XYZ file of C-alpha atoms in Angstrom:
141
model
C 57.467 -52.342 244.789
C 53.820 -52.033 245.485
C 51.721 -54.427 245.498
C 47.329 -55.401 244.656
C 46.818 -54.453 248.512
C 48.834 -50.899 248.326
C 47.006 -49.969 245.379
C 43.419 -50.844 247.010
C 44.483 -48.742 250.209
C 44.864 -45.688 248.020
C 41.398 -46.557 246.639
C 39.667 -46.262 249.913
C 41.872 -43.462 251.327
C 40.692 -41.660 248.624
C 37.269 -42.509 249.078
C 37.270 -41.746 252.570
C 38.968 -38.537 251.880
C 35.723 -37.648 249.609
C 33.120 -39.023 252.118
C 35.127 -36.601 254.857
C 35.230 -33.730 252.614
C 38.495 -33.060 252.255
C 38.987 -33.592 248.356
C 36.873 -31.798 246.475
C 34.181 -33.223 244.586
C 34.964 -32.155 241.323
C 38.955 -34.194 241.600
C 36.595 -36.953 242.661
C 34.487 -37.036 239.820
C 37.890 -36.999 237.649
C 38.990 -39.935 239.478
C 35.945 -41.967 239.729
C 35.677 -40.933 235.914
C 39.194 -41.894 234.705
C 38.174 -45.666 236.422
C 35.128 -45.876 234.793
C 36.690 -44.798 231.533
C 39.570 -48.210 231.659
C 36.756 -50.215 232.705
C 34.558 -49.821 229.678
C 38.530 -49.488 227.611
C 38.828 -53.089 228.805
C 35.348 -54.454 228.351
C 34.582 -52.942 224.444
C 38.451 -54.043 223.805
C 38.002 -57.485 224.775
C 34.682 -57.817 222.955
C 36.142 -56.216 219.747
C 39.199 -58.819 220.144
C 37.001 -61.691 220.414
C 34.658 -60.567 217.203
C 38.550 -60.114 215.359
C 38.567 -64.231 216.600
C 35.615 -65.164 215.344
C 35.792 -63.441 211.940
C 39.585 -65.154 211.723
C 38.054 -68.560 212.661
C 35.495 -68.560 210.331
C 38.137 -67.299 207.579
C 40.249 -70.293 208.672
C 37.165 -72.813 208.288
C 36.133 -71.041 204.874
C 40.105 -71.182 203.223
C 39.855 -75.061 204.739
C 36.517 -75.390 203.241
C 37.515 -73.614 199.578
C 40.857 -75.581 199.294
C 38.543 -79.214 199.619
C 36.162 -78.024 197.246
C 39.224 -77.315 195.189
C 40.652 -80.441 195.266
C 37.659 -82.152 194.297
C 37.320 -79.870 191.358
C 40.478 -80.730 190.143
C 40.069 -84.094 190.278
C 36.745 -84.121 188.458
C 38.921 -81.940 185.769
C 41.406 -84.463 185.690
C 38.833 -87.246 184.843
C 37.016 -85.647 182.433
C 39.883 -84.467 180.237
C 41.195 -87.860 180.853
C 42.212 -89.878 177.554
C 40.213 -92.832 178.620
C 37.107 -90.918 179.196
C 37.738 -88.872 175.797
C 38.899 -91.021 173.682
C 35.964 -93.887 173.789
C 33.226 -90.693 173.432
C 35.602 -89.395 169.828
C 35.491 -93.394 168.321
C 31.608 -93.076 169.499
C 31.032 -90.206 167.656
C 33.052 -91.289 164.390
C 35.859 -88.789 164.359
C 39.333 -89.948 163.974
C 42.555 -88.485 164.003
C 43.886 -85.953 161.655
C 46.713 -86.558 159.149
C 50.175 -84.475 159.287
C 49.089 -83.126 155.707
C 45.809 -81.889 156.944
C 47.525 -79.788 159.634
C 48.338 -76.696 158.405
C 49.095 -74.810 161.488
C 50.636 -75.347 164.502
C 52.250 -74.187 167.569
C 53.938 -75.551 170.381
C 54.748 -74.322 173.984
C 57.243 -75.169 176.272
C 55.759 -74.547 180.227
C 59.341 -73.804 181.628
C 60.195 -70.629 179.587
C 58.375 -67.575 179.834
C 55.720 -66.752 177.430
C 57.055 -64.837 174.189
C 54.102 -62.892 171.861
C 57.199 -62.728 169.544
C 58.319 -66.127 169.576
C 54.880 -68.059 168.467
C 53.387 -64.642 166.390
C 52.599 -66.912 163.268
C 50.627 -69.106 165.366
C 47.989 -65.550 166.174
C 46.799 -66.091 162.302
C 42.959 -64.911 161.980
C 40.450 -67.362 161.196
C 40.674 -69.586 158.187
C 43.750 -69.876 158.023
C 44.860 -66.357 157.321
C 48.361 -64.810 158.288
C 51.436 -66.499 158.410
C 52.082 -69.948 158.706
C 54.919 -72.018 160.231
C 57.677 -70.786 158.951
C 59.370 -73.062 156.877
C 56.762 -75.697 157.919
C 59.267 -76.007 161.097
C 57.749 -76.368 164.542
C 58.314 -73.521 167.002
C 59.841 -74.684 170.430
């Protein structure tokens, strides 16, 4: 196995060589070229890896940033839709609750099943009232 000081022996002997005249300059130049060439390799790789770092950092601290601002916003939805925020503005306001005889249309969803266009079509009635009604006055579920 070869080791750091092997390697830096060939390095001079080659120099030497060239300084004596006995390589020709033009394998020189190749040589001295092809060094040059993993030098700058190294130097524009290690600069584009640490931009990739940066932009991944400040990606992390942005996500961080977004999910905070998130939670905040979904607590300030959560107390404004809040019953005891809503319901002392309706009582101000004089509205009260509507009768079941002066609901005419209604339509209920259940989260855990998937979404059916068929299932709840009489509640998609046009405006005034138009279309079908519950069928049967039932409730959908």
């Amino acid at each position: 196995m070869r080791t750091h000081a092997d390697y830096m022996d060939d390095a001079a002997m080659v120099i030497k060589k060239a300084l004596e005249g006995r390589i020709s300059p033009m394998n020189f130049l190749l040589i001295v070229g092809f060094f040059s060439s993993l030098v700058l390799l190294y130097i524009s790789l290690h600069v584009h890896f640490q931009t990739l770092s940066g932009q991944i950092n400040s990606g992390m601290l942005q996500a961080e940033k977004l999910g905070e601002e998130k939670i905040l916003l979904t607590a300030e939805l959560n107390r404004l839709t809040s019953p005891d925020r809503i319901i002392p503005l309706v009582q101000e306001l004089g509205l009260k609750a509507g009768s079941t005889e002066e609901v005419t249309r209604i339509a209920c969803y259940d989260n855990r099943k998937q979404f059916k266009k068929e299932a709840v079509r009489w509640a998609q009635a046009g405006p005034g009232g138009s279309g079908a009604s519950t069928p049967g006055g039932k409730l959908e579920k």
